[in-house]
mmCIF file of C-alpha atoms in Angstrom:
data_model
loop_
_atom_site.group_PDB
_atom_site.id
_atom_site.type_symbol
_atom_site.label_atom_id
_atom_site.label_comp_id
_atom_site.label_asym_id
_atom_site.label_seq_id
_atom_site.Cartn_x
_atom_site.Cartn_y
_atom_site.Cartn_z
ATOM 1 C CA MET L 11 84.068 -22.369 56.048
ATOM 2 C CA LYS L 12 84.867 -18.716 56.578
ATOM 3 C CA PRO L 13 85.460 -16.847 53.306
ATOM 4 C CA GLU L 14 88.593 -14.789 52.865
ATOM 5 C CA THR L 15 88.177 -11.056 52.453
ATOM 6 C CA THR L 16 90.680 -8.218 52.476
ATOM 7 C CA PRO L 17 89.077 -5.347 54.359
ATOM 8 C CA SER L 18 90.902 -2.057 54.678
ATOM 9 C CA GLN L 19 91.079 0.185 57.714
ATOM 10 C CA ASP L 20 87.648 1.623 56.834
ATOM 11 C CA ALA L 21 86.069 -1.720 55.926
ATOM 12 C CA VAL L 22 85.179 -4.870 57.811
ATOM 13 C CA SER L 23 84.323 -8.386 56.692
ATOM 14 C CA VAL L 24 80.793 -9.344 57.638
ATOM 15 C CA TRP L 25 82.190 -12.689 58.693
ATOM 16 C CA ASP L 26 84.283 -10.998 61.370
ATOM 17 C CA LEU L 27 81.279 -9.224 62.875
ATOM 18 C CA HIS L 28 79.070 -12.091 63.923
ATOM 19 C CA LYS L 29 78.805 -15.600 65.163
ATOM 20 C CA THR L 30 76.171 -17.951 63.771
ATOM 21 C CA VAL L 31 72.904 -17.808 65.709
ATOM 22 C CA SER L 32 69.340 -18.959 65.283
ATOM 23 C CA LEU L 33 66.838 -16.889 63.352
ATOM 24 C CA ALA L 34 64.824 -16.310 66.526
ATOM 25 C CA GLN L 35 67.897 -14.937 68.339
ATOM 26 C CA ALA L 36 68.983 -12.779 65.390
ATOM 27 C CA TRP L 37 65.498 -11.324 65.032
ATOM 28 C CA ARG L 38 65.308 -10.593 68.762
ATOM 29 C CA ASP L 39 68.778 -9.082 69.179
ATOM 30 C CA TRP L 40 69.274 -7.953 65.580
ATOM 31 C CA SER L 41 72.788 -9.322 65.582
ATOM 32 C CA GLY L 42 74.505 -12.408 64.219
ATOM 33 C CA PHE L 43 74.627 -14.550 61.084
ATOM 34 C CA VAL L 44 71.807 -16.979 60.259
ATOM 35 C CA LEU L 45 72.661 -19.895 57.992
ATOM 36 C CA LEU L 46 70.383 -20.892 55.099
ATOM 37 C CA HIS L 47 72.637 -23.330 53.225
ATOM 38 C CA PRO L 48 76.150 -24.566 54.048
ATOM 39 C CA GLY L 49 79.074 -23.801 51.789
ATOM 40 C CA GLU L 50 79.919 -26.181 48.954
ATOM 41 C CA HIS L 51 82.190 -26.535 45.944
ATOM 42 C CA SER L 52 81.124 -24.925 42.678
ATOM 43 C CA ARG L 53 79.783 -27.192 39.959
ATOM 44 C CA GLN L 54 82.211 -28.784 37.496
ATOM 45 C CA PRO L 55 81.583 -27.384 33.981
ATOM 46 C CA LEU L 56 80.760 -29.533 30.973
ATOM 47 C CA PRO L 57 83.770 -30.414 28.802
ATOM 48 C CA PHE L 58 85.286 -27.409 27.072
ATOM 49 C CA VAL L 59 84.396 -27.138 23.367
ATOM 50 C CA PRO L 60 86.898 -25.069 21.371
ATOM 51 C CA THR L 61 85.676 -23.176 18.335
ATOM 52 C CA HIS L 62 87.328 -23.846 14.970
ATOM 53 C CA ASP L 63 89.635 -20.816 14.920
ATOM 54 C CA MET L 64 90.035 -20.100 18.619
ATOM 55 C CA ALA L 65 93.630 -18.991 19.025
ATOM 56 C CA LEU L 66 93.001 -18.356 22.704
ATOM 57 C CA SER L 67 91.515 -21.772 23.489
ATOM 58 C CA ALA L 68 94.307 -22.731 25.920
ATOM 59 C CA TRP L 69 93.877 -19.470 27.878
ATOM 60 C CA LEU L 70 90.083 -19.799 27.940
ATOM 61 C CA LYS L 71 90.160 -23.477 28.890
ATOM 62 C CA SER L 72 92.361 -22.839 31.921
ATOM 63 C CA GLY L 73 89.808 -20.436 33.349
ATOM 64 C CA TYR L 74 86.820 -22.395 32.068
ATOM 65 C CA ASP L 75 87.715 -25.581 33.966
ATOM 66 C CA GLU L 76 88.317 -23.772 37.271
ATOM 67 C CA THR L 77 86.150 -24.527 40.284
ATOM 68 C CA SER L 78 86.195 -23.074 43.772
ATOM 69 C CA PRO L 79 84.758 -23.373 47.287
ATOM 70 C CA VAL L 80 81.607 -21.276 47.714
ATOM 71 C CA HIS L 81 80.810 -19.617 51.041
ATOM 72 C CA PRO L 82 77.735 -20.507 53.155
ATOM 73 C CA LEU L 83 74.520 -18.716 52.271
ATOM 74 C CA GLY L 84 72.498 -16.768 54.790
ATOM 75 C CA CYS L 85 71.875 -13.318 56.244
ATOM 76 C CA HIS L 86 73.847 -10.995 58.510
ATOM 77 C CA PHE L 87 71.825 -8.881 60.942
ATOM 78 C CA VAL L 88 73.255 -5.402 61.661
ATOM 79 C CA ALA L 89 71.811 -2.933 64.154
ATOM 80 C CA ASP L 90 72.001 0.766 63.230
ATOM 81 C CA GLY L 91 73.467 0.109 59.790
ATOM 82 C CA LEU L 92 73.965 2.938 57.321
ATOM 83 C CA ILE L 93 73.194 2.858 53.579
ATOM 84 C CA THR L 94 74.665 5.483 51.297
ATOM 85 C CA GLY L 95 74.965 6.007 47.543
ATOM 86 C CA GLN L 96 73.867 3.163 45.320
ATOM 87 C CA GLY L 97 73.800 0.656 48.171
ATOM 88 C CA TYR L 98 77.001 0.925 50.179
ATOM 89 C CA ALA L 99 76.313 -0.593 53.624
ATOM 90 C CA PHE L 100 78.207 0.416 56.747
ATOM 91 C CA SER L 101 78.380 -0.691 60.369
ATOM 92 C CA LYS L 102 79.910 1.735 62.908
ATOM 93 C CA GLY L 103 81.435 3.745 60.048
ATOM 94 C CA ARG L 104 83.080 0.756 58.334
ATOM 95 C CA LEU L 105 82.069 -0.596 54.916
ATOM 96 C CA LEU L 106 80.643 -4.114 55.118
ATOM 97 C CA GLN L 107 82.683 -6.433 52.891
ATOM 98 C CA GLN L 108 81.815 -9.816 51.438
ATOM 99 C CA ASP L 109 83.698 -12.358 49.340
ATOM 100 C CA ALA L 110 82.205 -11.154 46.067
ATOM 101 C CA TYR L 111 83.280 -9.093 43.083
ATOM 102 C CA LEU L 112 80.808 -6.227 43.596
ATOM 103 C CA SER L 113 81.779 -5.939 47.233
ATOM 104 C CA ARG L 114 85.351 -5.255 46.125
ATOM 105 C CA VAL L 115 84.132 -2.809 43.500
ATOM 106 C CA ALA L 116 82.293 -0.910 46.246
ATOM 107 C CA ARG L 117 85.460 -0.660 48.318
ATOM 108 C CA ASP L 118 87.466 0.566 45.305
ATOM 109 C CA GLU L 119 84.795 3.098 44.327
ATOM 110 C CA LEU L 120 84.684 4.579 47.815
ATOM 111 C CA GLY L 121 88.463 4.744 47.903
ATOM 112 C CA ALA L 122 88.488 6.739 44.674
ATOM 113 C CA LYS L 123 85.382 8.807 45.438
ATOM 114 C CA PRO L 124 84.888 9.118 49.211
ATOM 115 C CA ASP L 125 81.815 11.326 48.811
ATOM 116 C CA PHE L 126 79.607 8.372 49.780
ATOM 117 C CA THR L 127 81.571 7.308 52.867
ATOM 118 C CA PRO L 128 79.887 8.181 56.196
ATOM 119 C CA ALA L 129 82.218 11.166 56.598
ATOM 120 C CA GLY L 130 81.710 12.273 53.017
ATOM 121 C CA SER L 131 77.942 11.989 53.390
ATOM 122 C CA SER L 132 77.701 14.238 56.436
ATOM 123 C CA HIS L 133 76.069 17.011 54.367
ATOM 124 C CA ARG L 134 73.189 14.705 53.387
ATOM 125 C CA ALA L 135 69.981 14.365 55.366
ATOM 126 C CA SER L 136 69.884 11.257 57.555
ATOM 127 C CA ARG L 137 66.604 9.388 57.142
ATOM 128 C CA VAL L 138 65.889 7.033 60.016
ATOM 129 C CA ILE L 139 64.118 3.780 59.084
ATOM 130 C CA GLU L 140 62.568 1.884 61.965
ATOM 131 C CA ALA L 141 61.197 -0.976 59.833
ATOM 132 C CA PRO L 142 63.647 -3.802 59.015
ATOM 133 C CA VAL L 143 65.575 -3.016 55.809
ATOM 134 C CA LEU L 144 67.027 -5.433 53.275
ATOM 135 C CA GLU L 145 70.251 -4.415 51.483
ATOM 136 C CA ILE L 146 70.672 -6.363 48.230
ATOM 137 C CA VAL L 147 72.174 -3.922 45.690
ATOM 138 C CA GLY L 148 75.325 -1.908 45.142
ATOM 139 C CA PRO L 149 77.582 -1.044 42.213
ATOM 140 C CA GLY L 150 75.997 -2.140 38.934
ATOM 141 C CA SER L 151 72.420 -1.705 40.172
ATOM 142 C CA PRO L 152 71.204 -0.062 36.910
ATOM 143 C CA VAL L 153 72.513 -3.065 34.881
ATOM 144 C CA PHE L 154 70.210 -5.999 34.087
ATOM 145 C CA GLY L 155 72.975 -8.604 34.172
ATOM 146 C CA HIS L 156 73.951 -7.715 37.723
ATOM 147 C CA TRP L 157 70.353 -8.100 38.803
ATOM 148 C CA ILE L 158 70.090 -11.679 37.616
ATOM 149 C CA VAL L 159 73.566 -12.847 38.725
ATOM 150 C CA ASP L 160 73.978 -10.746 41.890
ATOM 151 C CA PHE L 161 70.901 -9.041 43.335
ATOM 152 C CA LEU L 162 67.910 -11.340 42.747
ATOM 153 C CA PRO L 163 69.663 -14.329 44.341
ATOM 154 C CA ARG L 164 70.451 -12.203 47.417
ATOM 155 C CA ALA L 165 66.777 -11.300 47.765
ATOM 156 C CA ALA L 166 65.877 -14.983 47.316
ATOM 157 C CA ILE L 167 68.299 -16.001 50.066
ATOM 158 C CA ALA L 168 66.644 -13.549 52.455
ATOM 159 C CA ARG L 169 63.141 -14.634 51.481
ATOM 160 C CA ASP L 170 63.831 -18.336 51.962
ATOM 161 C CA LEU L 171 65.570 -17.720 55.278
ATOM 162 C CA LEU L 172 63.077 -15.243 56.784
ATOM 163 C CA GLY L 173 59.921 -17.030 55.704
ATOM 164 C CA PRO L 174 56.752 -15.097 56.710
ATOM 165 C CA ALA L 175 58.859 -12.352 58.322
ATOM 166 C CA PHE L 176 60.137 -11.408 54.866
ATOM 167 C CA ALA L 177 56.898 -9.499 54.251
ATOM 168 C CA GLN L 178 57.991 -7.009 56.927
ATOM 169 C CA MET L 179 61.208 -6.118 55.124
ATOM 170 C CA ARG L 180 61.711 -2.909 53.143
ATOM 171 C CA ILE L 181 64.040 -3.257 50.176
ATOM 172 C CA ALA L 182 66.260 -0.185 49.797
ATOM 173 C CA LEU L 183 66.711 0.979 46.187
ATOM 174 C CA ALA L 184 68.371 4.236 45.190
ATOM 175 C CA ASP L 185 66.372 6.447 42.870
ATOM 176 C CA HIS L 186 68.639 5.728 39.870
ATOM 177 C CA VAL L 187 67.676 2.009 39.842
ATOM 178 C CA PRO L 188 65.406 1.391 36.820
ATOM 179 C CA ARG L 189 61.743 0.581 37.342
ATOM 180 C CA TRP L 190 62.208 -2.781 35.617
ATOM 181 C CA ALA L 191 64.157 -3.883 38.703
ATOM 182 C CA GLU L 192 60.918 -3.715 40.693
ATOM 183 C CA GLN L 193 59.260 -5.831 37.993
ATOM 184 C CA LEU L 194 62.017 -8.424 38.339
ATOM 185 C CA LEU L 195 61.478 -8.555 42.101
ATOM 186 C CA GLU L 196 57.736 -8.906 41.645
ATOM 187 C CA PHE L 197 57.975 -11.636 38.996
ATOM 188 C CA HIS L 198 60.731 -13.790 40.513
ATOM 189 C CA LEU L 199 59.982 -13.232 44.199
ATOM 190 C CA GLN L 200 56.416 -11.872 44.331
ATOM 191 C CA ILE L 201 57.660 -8.748 46.120
ATOM 192 C CA PRO L 202 54.983 -6.010 45.928
ATOM 193 C CA ALA L 203 55.760 -2.366 45.244
ATOM 194 C CA GLU L 204 54.807 -1.538 48.871
ATOM 195 C CA GLN L 205 57.988 -3.261 50.103
ATOM 196 C CA ILE L 206 60.301 -1.086 48.000
ATOM 197 C CA LEU L 207 62.030 1.753 49.866
ATOM 198 C CA ARG L 208 63.205 4.381 47.368
ATOM 199 C CA TYR L 209 65.692 7.055 48.416
ATOM 200 C CA ASP L 210 67.588 9.945 46.811
ATOM 201 C CA MET L 211 71.205 8.887 47.024
ATOM 202 C CA HIS L 212 72.482 12.407 46.357
ATOM 203 C CA ARG L 213 70.393 14.059 49.080
ATOM 204 C CA GLU L 214 70.008 11.466 51.841
ATOM 205 C CA THR L 215 71.447 8.491 53.673
ATOM 206 C CA LEU L 216 69.442 5.747 55.350
ATOM 207 C CA LEU L 217 70.063 5.015 59.038
ATOM 208 C CA CYS L 218 68.543 1.553 59.354
ATOM 209 C CA ARG L 219 67.756 0.554 62.907
ATOM 210 C CA ARG L 220 67.491 -3.052 61.704
ATOM 211 C CA LEU L 221 69.541 -3.868 58.592
ATOM 212 C CA CYS L 222 69.578 -7.340 57.020
ATOM 213 C CA VAL L 223 72.494 -8.080 54.639
ATOM 214 C CA PRO L 224 72.185 -11.347 52.679
ATOM 215 C CA THR L 225 75.257 -13.067 51.282
ATOM 216 C CA PHE L 226 75.809 -13.219 47.564
ATOM 217 C CA GLY L 227 74.918 -16.423 45.727
ATOM 218 C CA HIS L 228 78.489 -16.814 44.488
ATOM 219 C CA SER L 229 82.028 -16.443 45.785
ATOM 220 C CA GLY L 230 85.060 -14.459 44.676
ATOM 221 C CA SER L 231 85.774 -12.234 41.699
ATOM 222 C CA GLY L 232 85.315 -15.254 39.425
ATOM 223 C CA TYR L 233 81.580 -15.707 40.117
ATOM 224 C CA PHE L 234 81.649 -19.293 41.357
ATOM 225 C CA PHE L 235 77.965 -19.969 41.992
ATOM 226 C CA HIS L 236 76.286 -21.877 44.781
ATOM 227 C CA SER L 237 73.768 -24.479 43.546
ATOM 228 C CA PHE L 238 71.023 -22.484 45.285
ATOM 229 C CA VAL L 239 71.061 -20.031 42.354
ATOM 230 C CA ARG L 240 70.373 -22.839 39.903
ATOM 231 C CA GLU L 241 67.503 -24.115 42.053
ATOM 232 C CA PHE L 242 66.067 -20.618 42.414
ATOM 233 C CA TYR L 243 65.859 -19.971 38.670
ATOM 234 C CA ALA L 244 64.607 -23.490 37.954
ATOM 235 C CA ARG L 245 61.671 -23.324 40.355
ATOM 236 C CA PRO L 246 58.625 -24.360 38.322
ATOM 237 C CA ARG L 247 56.285 -21.685 37.113
ATOM 238 C CA GLY L 248 54.362 -23.743 34.555
ATOM 239 C CA MET L 249 56.232 -21.955 31.753
ATOM 240 C CA ARG L 250 59.034 -24.290 30.758
ATOM 241 C CA PRO L 251 58.197 -26.594 27.811
ATOM 242 C CA ALA L 252 59.631 -30.077 27.367
ATOM 243 C CA ASP L 253 61.472 -29.305 24.104
ATOM 244 C CA ARG L 254 64.258 -26.775 23.504
ATOM 245 C CA SER L 255 63.665 -26.097 19.838
ATOM 246 C CA ARG L 256 63.935 -22.304 19.673
ATOM 247 C CA ARG L 257 67.125 -20.603 18.561
ATOM 248 C CA LEU L 258 67.702 -17.049 19.763
ATOM 249 C CA CYS L 259 70.131 -14.401 18.534
ATOM 250 C CA ILE L 260 70.429 -11.689 21.164
ATOM 251 C CA SER L 261 70.831 -8.221 19.646
ATOM 252 C CA ARG L 262 72.519 -5.252 21.348
ATOM 253 C CA ARG L 263 71.446 -2.768 18.675
ATOM 254 C CA ASN L 264 69.511 -0.697 21.221
ATOM 255 C CA PHE L 265 72.631 -0.293 23.377
ATOM 256 C CA GLU L 266 75.259 0.714 20.827
ATOM 257 C CA ASP L 267 74.744 4.431 21.470
ATOM 258 C CA ARG L 268 73.546 4.477 25.086
ATOM 259 C CA THR L 269 73.669 2.063 27.993
ATOM 260 C CA ARG L 270 73.772 1.991 31.796
ATOM 261 C CA GLY L 271 76.750 -0.358 31.559
ATOM 262 C CA VAL L 272 79.862 -0.365 29.364
ATOM 263 C CA LEU L 273 79.321 1.184 25.917
ATOM 264 C CA LYS L 274 80.387 -1.334 23.235
ATOM 265 C CA ARG L 275 79.992 -1.444 19.462
ATOM 266 C CA LEU L 276 80.628 -4.483 17.228
ATOM 267 C CA ASP L 277 81.486 -4.073 13.551
ATOM 268 C CA GLY L 278 79.862 -7.264 12.249
ATOM 269 C CA ARG L 279 76.685 -7.247 14.340
ATOM 270 C CA GLY L 280 74.509 -6.888 11.243
ATOM 271 C CA HIS L 281 76.128 -9.882 9.595
ATOM 272 C CA LEU L 282 75.807 -11.913 12.800
ATOM 273 C CA GLU L 283 72.079 -11.285 12.939
ATOM 274 C CA ALA L 284 71.476 -11.851 9.202
ATOM 275 C CA ALA L 285 73.465 -15.096 9.183
ATOM 276 C CA ALA L 286 71.682 -16.289 12.321
ATOM 277 C CA VAL L 287 68.260 -15.695 10.728
ATOM 278 C CA ARG L 288 69.280 -17.846 7.742
ATOM 279 C CA LEU L 289 69.992 -20.693 10.174
ATOM 280 C CA GLY L 290 66.639 -20.477 11.928
ATOM 281 C CA PHE L 291 67.469 -18.092 14.773
ATOM 282 C CA GLU L 292 65.092 -15.395 15.959
ATOM 283 C CA VAL L 293 66.713 -12.004 16.509
ATOM 284 C CA VAL L 294 65.593 -10.784 19.920
ATOM 285 C CA CYS L 295 66.073 -7.577 21.904
ATOM 286 C CA PRO L 296 65.214 -8.788 25.452
ATOM 287 C CA GLU L 297 64.597 -5.248 26.735
ATOM 288 C CA GLU L 298 61.640 -4.937 24.328
ATOM 289 C CA HIS L 299 59.800 -7.723 26.192
ATOM 290 C CA SER L 300 58.196 -7.851 29.605
ATOM 291 C CA VAL L 301 59.977 -9.666 32.404
ATOM 292 C CA ALA L 302 57.553 -12.606 32.122
ATOM 293 C CA GLU L 303 58.009 -12.734 28.341
ATOM 294 C CA GLN L 304 61.794 -12.724 28.691
ATOM 295 C CA TYR L 305 61.694 -15.612 31.128
ATOM 296 C CA ALA L 306 59.398 -17.651 28.879
ATOM 297 C CA LEU L 307 61.506 -16.885 25.805
ATOM 298 C CA PHE L 308 64.756 -18.104 27.311
ATOM 299 C CA ALA L 309 63.066 -21.048 28.995
ATOM 300 C CA GLN L 310 62.128 -22.300 25.495
ATOM 301 C CA ALA L 311 65.569 -21.780 23.960
ATOM 302 C CA GLY L 312 67.863 -24.597 22.948
ATOM 303 C CA ALA L 313 70.513 -22.404 21.341
ATOM 304 C CA ILE L 314 71.474 -18.795 22.118
ATOM 305 C CA VAL L 315 74.046 -16.631 20.319
ATOM 306 C CA GLY L 316 75.017 -12.991 20.694
ATOM 307 C CA GLU L 317 77.574 -10.522 21.969
ATOM 308 C CA PHE L 318 78.904 -11.119 25.451
ATOM 309 C CA GLY L 319 76.893 -9.287 28.113
ATOM 310 C CA SER L 320 73.696 -9.135 30.122
ATOM 311 C CA GLY L 321 71.565 -10.494 27.284
ATOM 312 C CA LEU L 322 73.460 -13.791 27.202
ATOM 313 C CA HIS L 323 73.348 -14.082 31.001
ATOM 314 C CA ASN L 324 69.621 -14.736 30.515
ATOM 315 C CA SER L 325 70.658 -18.339 29.911
ATOM 316 C CA LEU L 326 70.169 -18.620 33.689
ATOM 317 C CA PHE L 327 66.482 -18.925 32.766
ATOM 318 C CA SER L 328 67.200 -21.728 30.273
ATOM 319 C CA ALA L 329 67.278 -25.469 30.806
ATOM 320 C CA PRO L 330 70.380 -27.616 31.248
ATOM 321 C CA GLY L 331 71.827 -28.920 27.974
ATOM 322 C CA ILE L 332 71.400 -25.803 25.833
ATOM 323 C CA VAL L 333 74.206 -24.338 23.695
ATOM 324 C CA VAL L 334 75.400 -20.726 24.016
ATOM 325 C CA GLY L 335 77.622 -18.999 21.443
ATOM 326 C CA SER L 336 79.288 -15.811 22.658
ATOM 327 C CA VAL L 337 81.071 -13.192 20.573
ATOM 328 C CA GLY L 338 83.593 -12.021 23.122
ATOM 329 C CA CYS L 339 84.675 -13.071 26.615
ATOM 330 C CA ILE L 340 85.206 -10.011 28.773
ATOM 331 C CA ASN L 341 85.095 -11.951 32.042
ATOM 332 C CA SER L 342 84.248 -15.375 33.429
ATOM 333 C CA ILE L 343 80.555 -14.869 34.179
ATOM 334 C CA GLN L 344 79.129 -16.656 31.129
ATOM 335 C CA HIS L 345 81.130 -19.838 31.607
ATOM 336 C CA ARG L 346 80.364 -19.801 35.331
ATOM 337 C CA VAL L 347 76.662 -19.581 34.419
ATOM 338 C CA ALA L 348 77.210 -22.429 31.934
ATOM 339 C CA ALA L 349 78.871 -24.552 34.621
ATOM 340 C CA LEU L 350 76.074 -23.854 37.094
ATOM 341 C CA MET L 351 73.336 -24.667 34.573
ATOM 342 C CA SER L 352 75.109 -27.602 32.830
ATOM 343 C CA GLN L 353 75.152 -25.732 29.513
ATOM 344 C CA THR L 354 77.739 -25.668 26.732
ATOM 345 C CA VAL L 355 79.281 -22.284 25.886
ATOM 346 C CA LEU L 356 81.463 -21.485 22.869
ATOM 347 C CA TYR L 357 83.448 -18.302 22.288
ATOM 348 C CA VAL L 358 84.952 -16.353 19.431
ATOM 349 C CA ILE L 359 87.040 -13.337 20.349
ATOM 350 C CA PRO L 360 86.597 -10.247 18.166
ATOM 351 C CA GLU L 361 89.437 -7.907 17.271
ATOM 352 C CA ALA L 362 89.663 -4.910 19.616
ATOM 353 C CA LEU L 363 89.822 -1.579 17.760
ATOM 354 C CA GLY L 364 90.258 0.823 20.678
ATOM 355 C CA ARG L 365 87.666 3.452 21.548
ATOM 356 C CA GLY L 366 85.405 5.664 19.495
ATOM 357 C CA ASP L 367 84.982 9.404 19.900
ATOM 358 C CA ASP L 368 82.130 8.779 22.342
ATOM 359 C CA GLY L 369 84.234 6.445 24.476
ATOM 360 C CA ALA L 370 82.619 3.263 23.175
ATOM 361 C CA GLN L 371 84.757 0.116 23.058
ATOM 362 C CA LEU L 372 85.024 -0.849 19.390
ATOM 363 C CA PHE L 373 85.335 -4.430 18.120
ATOM 364 C CA ARG L 374 85.342 -6.151 14.745
ATOM 365 C CA ILE L 375 84.778 -9.745 13.729
ATOM 366 C CA ALA L 376 85.103 -11.261 10.282
ATOM 367 C CA SER L 377 82.064 -12.804 8.621
ATOM 368 C CA ASP L 378 83.675 -16.223 8.187
ATOM 369 C CA ARG L 379 84.341 -16.464 11.930
ATOM 370 C CA ILE L 380 80.714 -15.557 12.663
ATOM 371 C CA GLU L 381 79.454 -18.211 10.302
ATOM 372 C CA ALA L 382 81.796 -20.840 11.742
ATOM 373 C CA LEU L 383 80.527 -20.128 15.262
ATOM 374 C CA LEU L 384 76.891 -20.278 14.166
ATOM 375 C CA ALA L 385 77.429 -23.554 12.287
ATOM 376 C CA GLN L 386 79.027 -25.122 15.352
ATOM 377 C CA VAL L 387 76.237 -23.920 17.665
ATOM 378 C CA VAL L 388 73.597 -25.289 15.248
ATOM 379 C CA SER L 389 75.377 -28.636 14.997
ATOM 380 C CA LEU L 390 75.579 -29.023 18.761
ATOM 381 C CA HIS L 391 71.960 -27.922 19.152
ATOM 382 C CA ASP L 392 70.786 -30.454 16.581
ATOM 383 C CA GLN L 393 72.671 -33.194 18.449
ATOM 384 C CA SER L 394 71.125 -32.180 21.769
ATOM 385 C CA VAL L 395 67.593 -32.192 20.341
ATOM 386 C CA LEU L 396 68.097 -35.730 19.041
ATOM 387 C CA GLN L 397 69.321 -37.046 22.406
#
């Protein structure tokens, strides 16, 4: 199954570059695609559960129930590849494209701001890397949610495919990538700091004699996940308890005035958190915990509520059967995560109020709608605990 991509004149689909070869041949010639897992169809979600006042249930349900073919997983081997900016990868001057949302974002960004194309980067120093380099990041690399849905699975695909040779790889990270990204790589993949290759994206480009480009763990703009991602996050670490009794309310209070992602502000957040506490939820700011603590926290959760975003995507660390309540539905990622993990997700859509003076997206949600969502999540959680 060859995924469909729409490369432009200055871009090329990785699937058009290579034929499938063995790992031994790819490592010798540094060319070709090596298969880790064949393509499959994305997992069917659990039955859609409408919330009590969801006027948009029909629209949400049509997208919620969707499934899609998912491309094969593996790694593309590219000789003399170029990395610019926040992780744009090129072969012979053409941007490498995959069937994934962030790959399309990269193409659009370079079309609007060609400063990080090979021609636009000619004023930057070219740093030659002889060691094999792994390219796993790109647009969104300072954002936690993209790390857990996009970048960590790519690193896991390469690790599983390369086996012992993975220890030779250098992982290219631009200097703007937060240090917690290295902690994620160390915790989930045991990648030591010595394997990280930092570079100044404004001053240099990386000419990689041997560049390894893993596929994404999902296909298309809709984030249809391969089952490998579920297996990766469910690998036992002796941390997951048998019960799912904890209820978590994820707070974005630390990101209402500053964020590496989209600035959002919800009028009603305080009521959401206070009402959740009355129903036995713990209000949690994930960023205030270590990577290991975050994993353990979500692994113990049976119910999670909060504003749509990276914090809720942590349900990838949770067990099948949990209930997630989301205030907002900006895109399909949360219900694709729910489908992958066999979790139930409920939505309420807040009223959009435009933008504030600082450019923040402003939203408002009435207290009765918050309380209805929480009551429904608690009811479903209580039923799941009894089963």
